[in-house]
mmCIF file of C-alpha atoms and ligand atoms in Angstrom:
data_model
loop_
_atom_site.group_PDB
_atom_site.id
_atom_site.type_symbol
_atom_site.label_atom_id
_atom_site.label_comp_id
_atom_site.label_asym_id
_atom_site.label_seq_id
_atom_site.Cartn_x
_atom_site.Cartn_y
_atom_site.Cartn_z
ATOM 1 C CA MET A 1 197.110 1.343 -5.909
ATOM 2 C CA PRO A 2 197.570 1.896 -2.155
ATOM 3 C CA LYS A 3 197.961 5.517 -1.038
ATOM 4 C CA LYS A 4 201.525 6.445 -0.163
ATOM 5 C CA VAL A 5 202.316 8.037 3.200
ATOM 6 C CA PHE A 6 205.677 9.536 4.172
ATOM 7 C CA LEU A 7 206.574 9.576 7.878
ATOM 8 C CA SER A 8 208.987 12.463 8.414
ATOM 9 C CA LEU A 9 210.464 10.798 11.534
ATOM 10 C CA ASN A 10 210.467 7.336 13.061
ATOM 11 C CA TYR A 11 207.138 7.689 14.887
ATOM 12 C CA PRO A 12 205.925 5.143 17.503
ATOM 13 C CA GLN A 13 205.225 1.650 16.192
ATOM 14 C CA LEU A 14 201.509 2.088 16.850
ATOM 15 C CA ALA A 15 201.228 4.657 14.033
ATOM 16 C CA ILE A 16 203.214 2.419 11.701
ATOM 17 C CA ASP A 17 201.094 -0.637 12.535
ATOM 18 C CA MET A 18 197.818 1.260 12.132
ATOM 19 C CA LEU A 19 198.812 2.643 8.739
ATOM 20 C CA GLN A 20 200.144 -0.694 7.501
ATOM 21 C CA GLN A 21 197.078 -2.585 8.665
ATOM 22 C CA ALA A 22 194.898 -0.073 6.854
ATOM 23 C CA GLY A 23 196.786 -0.944 3.670
ATOM 24 C CA PHE A 24 198.896 2.179 3.158
ATOM 25 C CA ASP A 25 202.260 2.075 1.445
ATOM 26 C CA ILE A 26 204.468 3.829 4.016
ATOM 27 C CA THR A 27 208.053 5.079 4.054
ATOM 28 C CA ILE A 28 209.753 6.141 7.282
ATOM 29 C CA ASN A 29 212.649 8.535 7.805
ATOM 30 C CA LYS A 30 214.413 6.131 10.136
ATOM 31 C CA SER A 31 217.363 8.463 10.748
ATOM 32 C CA ASN A 32 215.314 10.650 13.131
ATOM 33 C CA ASP A 33 217.207 13.702 11.811
ATOM 34 C CA PRO A 34 214.772 16.363 10.634
ATOM 35 C CA ILE A 35 214.776 16.468 6.831
ATOM 36 C CA PRO A 36 215.661 19.906 5.399
ATOM 37 C CA GLN A 37 212.693 21.607 3.712
ATOM 38 C CA GLU A 38 213.899 21.373 0.097
ATOM 39 C CA GLU A 39 214.658 17.681 0.513
ATOM 40 C CA LEU A 40 211.255 17.001 2.086
ATOM 41 C CA ILE A 41 209.527 18.803 -0.801
ATOM 42 C CA ASN A 42 211.331 16.527 -3.238
ATOM 43 C CA ILE A 43 210.470 13.416 -1.259
ATOM 44 C CA CYS A 44 206.799 14.408 -0.921
ATOM 45 C CA LYS A 45 206.445 14.583 -4.733
ATOM 46 C CA ASP A 46 206.022 10.790 -4.649
ATOM 47 C CA TYR A 47 203.499 10.674 -1.776
ATOM 48 C CA ASN A 48 199.818 11.340 -1.141
ATOM 49 C CA ALA A 49 200.036 12.115 2.576
ATOM 50 C CA LEU A 50 202.612 13.315 5.095
ATOM 51 C CA LEU A 51 202.893 12.511 8.792
ATOM 52 C CA SER A 52 204.717 15.600 10.059
ATOM 53 C CA THR A 53 206.073 17.073 13.238
ATOM 54 C CA GLY A 54 207.008 20.459 14.695
ATOM 55 C CA SER A 55 210.470 20.389 13.131
ATOM 56 C CA ASN A 56 209.055 20.292 9.571
ATOM 57 C CA LYS A 57 208.724 23.792 8.145
ATOM 58 C CA ILE A 58 205.381 23.594 6.376
ATOM 59 C CA ASP A 59 205.071 27.189 5.212
ATOM 60 C CA ALA A 60 203.370 28.662 2.125
ATOM 61 C CA TYR A 61 206.390 27.777 -0.031
ATOM 62 C CA PHE A 62 206.305 24.125 1.064
ATOM 63 C CA LEU A 63 202.553 23.901 0.563
ATOM 64 C CA LYS A 64 202.607 25.496 -2.894
ATOM 65 C CA SER A 65 205.376 23.095 -3.871
ATOM 66 C CA CYS A 66 203.373 20.123 -2.545
ATOM 67 C CA GLN A 67 199.840 21.021 -3.622
ATOM 68 C CA HIS A 68 199.250 17.434 -4.669
ATOM 69 C CA LEU A 69 199.289 16.251 -1.013
ATOM 70 C CA ASP A 70 195.817 15.289 0.237
ATOM 71 C CA ILE A 71 196.522 15.516 3.951
ATOM 72 C CA ILE A 72 199.257 16.538 6.381
ATOM 73 C CA SER A 73 198.756 14.954 9.784
ATOM 74 C CA GLN A 74 200.817 16.506 12.541
ATOM 75 C CA PHE A 75 202.264 14.322 15.293
ATOM 76 C CA ALA A 76 201.771 17.114 17.873
ATOM 77 C CA VAL A 77 199.080 19.329 19.284
ATOM 78 C CA GLY A 78 200.916 22.518 18.265
ATOM 79 C CA TYR A 79 200.979 23.407 14.589
ATOM 80 C CA ASP A 80 202.780 26.752 14.557
ATOM 81 C CA ASN A 81 205.152 25.214 11.992
ATOM 82 C CA ILE A 82 202.250 24.958 9.524
ATOM 83 C CA ASP A 83 200.725 27.815 7.539
ATOM 84 C CA VAL A 84 197.143 26.603 7.929
ATOM 85 C CA LYS A 85 195.648 29.353 5.716
ATOM 86 C CA ALA A 86 198.014 28.493 2.884
ATOM 87 C CA ALA A 87 197.130 24.801 3.311
ATOM 88 C CA GLN A 88 193.439 25.629 3.024
ATOM 89 C CA GLN A 89 194.126 27.638 -0.142
ATOM 90 C CA CYS A 90 195.961 24.632 -1.568
ATOM 91 C CA GLY A 91 193.108 22.294 -0.556
ATOM 92 C CA ILE A 92 195.335 20.295 1.786
ATOM 93 C CA ILE A 93 193.683 18.948 4.945
ATOM 94 C CA ILE A 94 195.603 19.498 8.197
ATOM 95 C CA GLY A 95 195.139 17.314 11.290
ATOM 96 C CA ASN A 96 196.784 17.245 14.724
ATOM 97 C CA ALA A 97 196.674 15.377 18.059
ATOM 98 C CA PRO A 98 194.859 17.573 20.588
ATOM 99 C CA GLY A 99 194.723 16.409 24.186
ATOM 100 C CA ALA A 100 197.202 13.581 23.716
ATOM 101 C CA MET A 101 199.858 15.103 25.978
ATOM 102 C CA THR A 102 197.694 16.962 28.497
ATOM 103 C CA GLU A 103 198.742 14.992 31.603
ATOM 104 C CA ALA A 104 202.350 14.634 30.472
ATOM 105 C CA THR A 105 202.863 18.341 29.820
ATOM 106 C CA ALA A 106 201.045 19.463 32.966
ATOM 107 C CA ASP A 107 203.385 17.180 34.926
ATOM 108 C CA VAL A 108 206.406 18.878 33.400
ATOM 109 C CA ALA A 109 205.035 22.345 34.230
ATOM 110 C CA PHE A 110 204.267 21.248 37.799
ATOM 111 C CA GLY A 111 207.664 19.599 38.156
ATOM 112 C CA LEU A 112 209.497 22.654 36.850
ATOM 113 C CA MET A 113 207.646 24.858 39.327
ATOM 114 C CA ILE A 114 208.821 22.746 42.255
ATOM 115 C CA MET A 115 212.340 22.334 40.873
ATOM 116 C CA VAL A 116 212.740 26.090 40.494
ATOM 117 C CA SER A 117 211.178 26.978 43.850
ATOM 118 C CA ARG A 118 213.816 24.772 45.563
ATOM 119 C CA LYS A 119 216.714 25.316 43.089
ATOM 120 C CA MET A 120 216.820 21.558 42.559
ATOM 121 C CA ILE A 121 218.813 21.407 39.330
ATOM 122 C CA HIS A 122 221.419 23.792 40.719
ATOM 123 C CA MET A 123 221.658 21.836 43.991
ATOM 124 C CA HIS A 124 222.148 18.581 42.069
ATOM 125 C CA LYS A 125 224.996 20.228 40.137
ATOM 126 C CA THR A 126 226.718 21.355 43.362
ATOM 127 C CA ILE A 127 227.106 17.708 44.435
ATOM 128 C CA GLU A 128 228.626 16.794 41.068
ATOM 129 C CA LYS A 129 231.106 19.643 41.545
ATOM 130 C CA GLY A 130 232.108 18.396 45.015
ATOM 131 C CA GLN A 131 230.558 21.458 46.688
ATOM 132 C CA TRP A 132 228.408 19.615 49.255
ATOM 133 C CA LYS A 133 230.512 20.268 52.349
ATOM 134 C CA HIS A 134 228.432 20.961 55.462
ATOM 135 C CA PHE A 135 225.130 22.371 56.668
ATOM 136 C CA VAL A 136 224.716 26.131 56.251
ATOM 137 C CA PRO A 137 221.539 27.404 57.942
ATOM 138 C CA THR A 138 220.987 30.347 55.641
ATOM 139 C CA ALA A 139 222.228 28.948 52.335
ATOM 140 C CA ASN A 140 220.295 27.684 49.322
ATOM 141 C CA LEU A 141 216.889 28.802 50.493
ATOM 142 C CA GLY A 142 213.978 28.333 48.177
ATOM 143 C CA PHE A 143 210.372 29.136 48.968
ATOM 144 C CA GLU A 144 207.191 27.206 49.606
ATOM 145 C CA LEU A 145 204.275 27.048 47.194
ATOM 146 C CA ASP A 146 201.514 26.466 49.723
ATOM 147 C CA GLY A 147 198.785 29.098 49.423
ATOM 148 C CA LYS A 148 200.564 30.985 46.622
ATOM 149 C CA THR A 149 198.853 32.315 43.494
ATOM 150 C CA LEU A 150 199.175 30.602 40.131
ATOM 151 C CA GLY A 151 198.616 32.683 36.994
ATOM 152 C CA VAL A 152 197.881 30.690 33.839
ATOM 153 C CA LEU A 153 198.225 32.171 30.394
ATOM 154 C CA GLY A 154 196.025 30.029 28.150
ATOM 155 C CA LEU A 155 193.596 28.028 30.266
ATOM 156 C CA GLY A 156 192.869 25.207 27.797
ATOM 157 C CA THR A 157 193.159 21.532 28.687
ATOM 158 C CA ILE A 158 196.850 21.597 29.671
ATOM 159 C CA GLY A 159 196.539 24.880 31.601
ATOM 160 C CA MET A 160 193.478 23.506 33.377
ATOM 161 C CA THR A 161 195.314 20.299 34.341
ATOM 162 C CA MET A 162 198.256 22.298 35.721
ATOM 163 C CA ALA A 163 195.802 24.496 37.661
ATOM 164 C CA LYS A 164 194.076 21.401 39.118
ATOM 165 C CA ARG A 165 197.425 20.023 40.296
ATOM 166 C CA CYS A 166 198.375 23.347 41.921
ATOM 167 C CA LYS A 167 194.994 23.673 43.624
ATOM 168 C CA ALA A 168 194.992 20.088 44.907
ATOM 169 C CA ALA A 169 198.613 20.031 46.068
ATOM 170 C CA TYR A 170 199.034 23.536 47.471
ATOM 171 C CA GLY A 171 195.579 25.141 47.639
ATOM 172 C CA MET A 172 196.877 27.766 45.241
ATOM 173 C CA ASP A 173 194.584 30.564 44.094
ATOM 174 C CA ILE A 174 194.166 30.437 40.316
ATOM 175 C CA LEU A 175 194.184 33.487 38.057
ATOM 176 C CA TYR A 176 193.999 33.136 34.291
ATOM 177 C CA HIS A 177 194.135 35.137 31.119
ATOM 178 C CA ASN A 178 192.639 33.662 27.978
ATOM 179 C CA ARG A 179 190.884 34.501 24.730
ATOM 180 C CA SER A 180 187.625 33.397 26.346
ATOM 181 C CA LYS A 181 186.376 32.675 29.838
ATOM 182 C CA ASN A 182 186.664 29.139 31.198
ATOM 183 C CA GLN A 183 183.431 28.412 33.068
ATOM 184 C CA GLU A 184 184.560 24.988 34.277
ATOM 185 C CA ALA A 185 187.736 26.433 35.838
ATOM 186 C CA GLU A 186 185.765 29.197 37.530
ATOM 187 C CA GLU A 187 183.244 26.743 38.993
ATOM 188 C CA LYS A 188 185.556 23.873 39.920
ATOM 189 C CA LEU A 189 188.730 25.708 40.897
ATOM 190 C CA GLY A 190 187.426 29.154 41.754
ATOM 191 C CA ALA A 191 189.671 30.449 38.976
ATOM 192 C CA GLN A 192 189.428 34.165 38.296
ATOM 193 C CA TYR A 193 189.686 35.717 34.837
ATOM 194 C CA VAL A 194 192.035 38.733 34.903
ATOM 195 C CA SER A 195 193.671 41.109 32.436
ATOM 196 C CA PHE A 196 197.179 40.253 31.255
ATOM 197 C CA ASP A 197 198.568 43.065 33.431
ATOM 198 C CA ASP A 198 196.775 41.706 36.502
ATOM 199 C CA LEU A 199 198.095 38.239 35.751
ATOM 200 C CA LEU A 200 201.617 39.676 35.732
ATOM 201 C CA THR A 201 201.339 41.773 38.867
ATOM 202 C CA ARG A 202 199.362 39.350 41.073
ATOM 203 C CA SER A 203 200.824 35.900 40.336
ATOM 204 C CA ASP A 204 203.553 34.152 42.341
ATOM 205 C CA VAL A 205 203.979 31.588 39.583
ATOM 206 C CA ILE A 206 203.067 32.251 35.954
ATOM 207 C CA SER A 207 202.651 29.184 33.755
ATOM 208 C CA VAL A 208 202.328 29.575 29.986
ATOM 209 C CA HIS A 209 200.027 27.135 28.158
ATOM 210 C CA SER A 210 198.883 29.125 25.126
ATOM 211 C CA ASN A 211 199.547 28.533 21.432
ATOM 212 C CA LEU A 212 202.267 30.482 19.678
ATOM 213 C CA THR A 213 200.375 33.003 17.539
ATOM 214 C CA GLU A 214 200.969 36.547 16.299
ATOM 215 C CA GLU A 215 199.248 37.662 19.539
ATOM 216 C CA THR A 216 201.412 35.638 21.930
ATOM 217 C CA LYS A 217 204.758 35.875 20.103
ATOM 218 C CA GLY A 218 207.295 37.573 22.403
ATOM 219 C CA LEU A 219 204.535 38.428 24.904
ATOM 220 C CA PHE A 220 206.857 37.825 27.838
ATOM 221 C CA ASN A 221 209.353 40.585 27.165
ATOM 222 C CA LYS A 222 211.101 43.185 29.352
ATOM 223 C CA ASP A 223 207.829 45.077 29.906
ATOM 224 C CA ALA A 224 206.065 41.944 31.117
ATOM 225 C CA PHE A 225 208.920 40.747 33.343
ATOM 226 C CA ASP A 226 209.217 44.246 34.864
ATOM 227 C CA LYS A 227 205.564 44.059 35.940
ATOM 228 C CA MET A 228 205.911 40.649 37.619
ATOM 229 C CA LYS A 229 206.637 40.255 41.330
ATOM 230 C CA LYS A 230 210.329 40.129 42.190
ATOM 231 C CA SER A 231 209.573 36.845 43.954
ATOM 232 C CA ALA A 232 207.770 35.314 40.946
ATOM 233 C CA ILE A 233 208.601 32.211 38.921
ATOM 234 C CA PHE A 234 208.043 32.088 35.156
ATOM 235 C CA ILE A 235 207.209 28.654 33.680
ATOM 236 C CA ASN A 236 206.928 27.984 29.945
ATOM 237 C CA THR A 237 206.037 24.528 28.613
ATOM 238 C CA ALA A 238 204.176 25.804 25.531
ATOM 239 C CA ARG A 239 206.432 27.426 22.931
ATOM 240 C CA GLY A 240 209.756 29.242 23.357
ATOM 241 C CA GLY A 241 208.620 31.954 20.957
ATOM 242 C CA ILE A 242 206.197 33.246 23.606
ATOM 243 C CA HIS A 243 209.071 34.618 25.687
ATOM 244 C CA ASN A 244 211.961 36.827 24.665
ATOM 245 C CA GLU A 245 214.955 34.886 25.937
ATOM 246 C CA ALA A 246 217.365 37.843 26.112
ATOM 247 C CA ASP A 247 214.792 39.763 28.183
ATOM 248 C CA LEU A 248 214.258 36.714 30.407
ATOM 249 C CA ILE A 249 217.991 36.448 31.055
ATOM 250 C CA SER A 250 218.150 40.167 31.954
ATOM 251 C CA ALA A 251 215.086 39.901 34.199
ATOM 252 C CA LEU A 252 216.668 37.010 36.117
ATOM 253 C CA LYS A 253 220.051 38.727 36.336
ATOM 254 C CA SER A 254 218.606 42.017 37.569
ATOM 255 C CA GLY A 255 216.239 40.284 40.004
ATOM 256 C CA SER A 256 213.055 41.636 38.460
ATOM 257 C CA ILE A 257 211.777 38.034 38.685
ATOM 258 C CA TRP A 258 213.014 35.258 40.999
ATOM 259 C CA GLY A 259 213.248 32.190 38.797
ATOM 260 C CA ALA A 260 212.275 30.396 35.603
ATOM 261 C CA GLY A 261 211.445 26.878 34.480
ATOM 262 C CA LEU A 262 211.510 26.168 30.773
ATOM 263 C CA ASP A 263 210.661 23.073 28.759
ATOM 264 C CA VAL A 264 210.701 25.154 25.584
ATOM 265 C CA THR A 265 213.397 27.608 24.598
ATOM 266 C CA ASN A 266 213.915 30.285 22.011
ATOM 267 C CA PRO A 267 215.571 29.105 19.834
ATOM 268 C CA GLU A 268 215.518 25.313 20.095
ATOM 269 C CA PRO A 269 217.742 23.531 20.709
ATOM 270 C CA MET A 270 219.232 25.739 23.447
ATOM 271 C CA GLN A 271 222.992 26.068 23.088
ATOM 272 C CA PRO A 272 225.093 24.595 25.928
ATOM 273 C CA ASN A 273 226.687 27.980 26.685
ATOM 274 C CA ASN A 274 223.326 29.682 27.352
ATOM 275 C CA PRO A 275 223.644 31.712 30.604
ATOM 276 C CA LEU A 276 220.286 30.347 31.824
ATOM 277 C CA LEU A 277 221.950 26.983 32.367
ATOM 278 C CA GLN A 278 224.297 28.496 34.951
ATOM 279 C CA MET A 279 221.614 30.285 36.970
ATOM 280 C CA GLU A 280 220.661 28.904 40.396
ATOM 281 C CA ASN A 281 216.947 29.603 40.168
ATOM 282 C CA VAL A 282 216.466 28.173 36.696
ATOM 283 C CA ALA A 283 215.554 24.712 35.424
ATOM 284 C CA VAL A 284 215.639 23.959 31.713
ATOM 285 C CA LEU A 285 214.460 20.771 29.991
ATOM 286 C CA PRO A 286 214.862 19.865 26.301
ATOM 287 C CA HIS A 287 211.163 20.025 25.232
ATOM 288 C CA ILE A 288 210.076 16.778 26.897
ATOM 289 C CA GLY A 289 206.468 17.817 27.620
ATOM 290 C CA SER A 290 204.972 14.938 25.636
ATOM 291 C CA SER A 291 207.739 12.406 26.334
ATOM 292 C CA THR A 292 205.742 9.675 28.023
ATOM 293 C CA VAL A 293 204.831 6.294 26.562
ATOM 294 C CA GLU A 294 201.155 7.140 27.033
ATOM 295 C CA ALA A 295 201.290 10.547 25.345
ATOM 296 C CA ARG A 296 203.462 9.469 22.431
ATOM 297 C CA ASN A 297 201.232 6.443 21.752
ATOM 298 C CA GLU A 298 198.132 8.615 21.822
ATOM 299 C CA MET A 299 199.801 11.121 19.470
ATOM 300 C CA ALA A 300 200.624 8.188 17.179
ATOM 301 C CA ARG A 301 197.059 6.876 17.292
ATOM 302 C CA MET A 302 195.456 10.242 16.610
ATOM 303 C CA SER A 303 197.802 11.262 13.814
ATOM 304 C CA ALA A 304 197.525 7.873 12.074
ATOM 305 C CA LEU A 305 193.735 7.854 12.447
ATOM 306 C CA ASN A 306 193.513 11.256 10.765
ATOM 307 C CA ILE A 307 195.081 9.763 7.629
ATOM 308 C CA ILE A 308 193.144 6.481 7.760
ATOM 309 C CA ASP A 309 189.761 8.154 8.240
ATOM 310 C CA PHE A 310 190.456 10.732 5.569
ATOM 311 C CA TYR A 311 190.867 8.076 2.886
ATOM 312 C CA LYS A 312 187.910 6.046 4.238
ATOM 313 C CA THR A 313 185.348 8.781 4.783
ATOM 314 C CA GLY A 314 186.744 12.061 3.453
ATOM 315 C CA LYS A 315 186.624 13.430 7.030
ATOM 316 C CA ILE A 316 189.171 13.438 9.834
ATOM 317 C CA PRO A 317 188.544 13.145 13.590
ATOM 318 C CA TYR A 318 191.086 15.778 14.667
ATOM 319 C CA PRO A 319 191.093 18.588 12.130
ATOM 320 C CA VAL A 320 192.967 21.887 12.367
ATOM 321 C CA THR A 321 190.703 24.567 10.977
HETATM 322 C C1 LIG B 401 206.245 17.573 20.544
HETATM 323 C C2 LIG B 401 204.669 19.467 21.236
HETATM 324 O O1 LIG B 401 207.350 17.114 21.262
HETATM 325 O O2 LIG B 401 202.639 18.451 20.643
HETATM 326 C C3 LIG B 401 203.298 19.483 20.690
HETATM 327 O O3 LIG B 401 202.839 20.560 20.268
HETATM 328 O O4 LIG B 401 205.228 20.465 21.483
HETATM 329 C C4 LIG B 401 205.341 18.192 21.557
HETATM 330 O O5 LIG B 401 204.417 17.230 21.881
HETATM 331 C C5 LIG B 401 206.773 18.287 19.373
HETATM 332 O O6 LIG B 401 206.097 19.391 18.984
HETATM 333 C C6 LIG B 401 206.875 17.291 18.224
HETATM 334 O O7 LIG B 401 206.183 17.716 17.105
#
């Protein structure tokens, strides 16, 4: 009997082809609407493996209800939707797709930084509203990034790629705060490890690239924004839960920071009446960090391979431990 795999969304064809060619019996949620937890538990009763994504709530309750699953392979690098400890207790293997969206996400962080520094989204909206009338020498001024200081929270592969772009394009000085020191960044980019407080007080642009954990949850709150430079830009392409959105709105309104660029919001999706969408020095995107053909295909390859290799060898190439 072929092993049965449930695909919680309509993932790229590459994943489907790989699984079918390897002989799996697959079912796809073609609707692309996230399946509510209780319904997914019921569906999974008939399957051996699940190809999941960030919108599937795979908590202790889900895992206890689906202890028969052999493997859950996540179509993402982040797995904050999965209770990994509970999965281990249930003997369920968890895999993910690390590194698949490094370039794509760093591009979004870099793009947001430029968009915010020049109020690009706001300026685009003024044309739509018929407000482009004539040249005003002192209106709509942004600021230049050349020679500024970038502060990275979480200097892993995506943070490093963003730092490389900022160094190459603008000669920016790189500060970082991390769980451990990043030797490569120090040698190649002259990056300097600093305390979280130093990161806040010394950076002109802060870009968040860390995982959402108990340690990072709500880390960018009123206290943090108050310590940042009034001229600073806050960029978050990691997880919305790392910033407190009400505090971010207040910080922007009161001028304790200058601007913000978000590809992740808290909560998601952001509601259309969110005040951030009306602010001049803000750019918000709907979590498109990994939305490139290259990244999505690599995510598909890695997440399918986790399942294929597991049933072939008992081991997976991209485990979450
Ligand atoms: C996905 C992501 O869009 O990989 C991640 O962690 O945030 C994005 O690539 C999303 O999480 C889908 O699961």
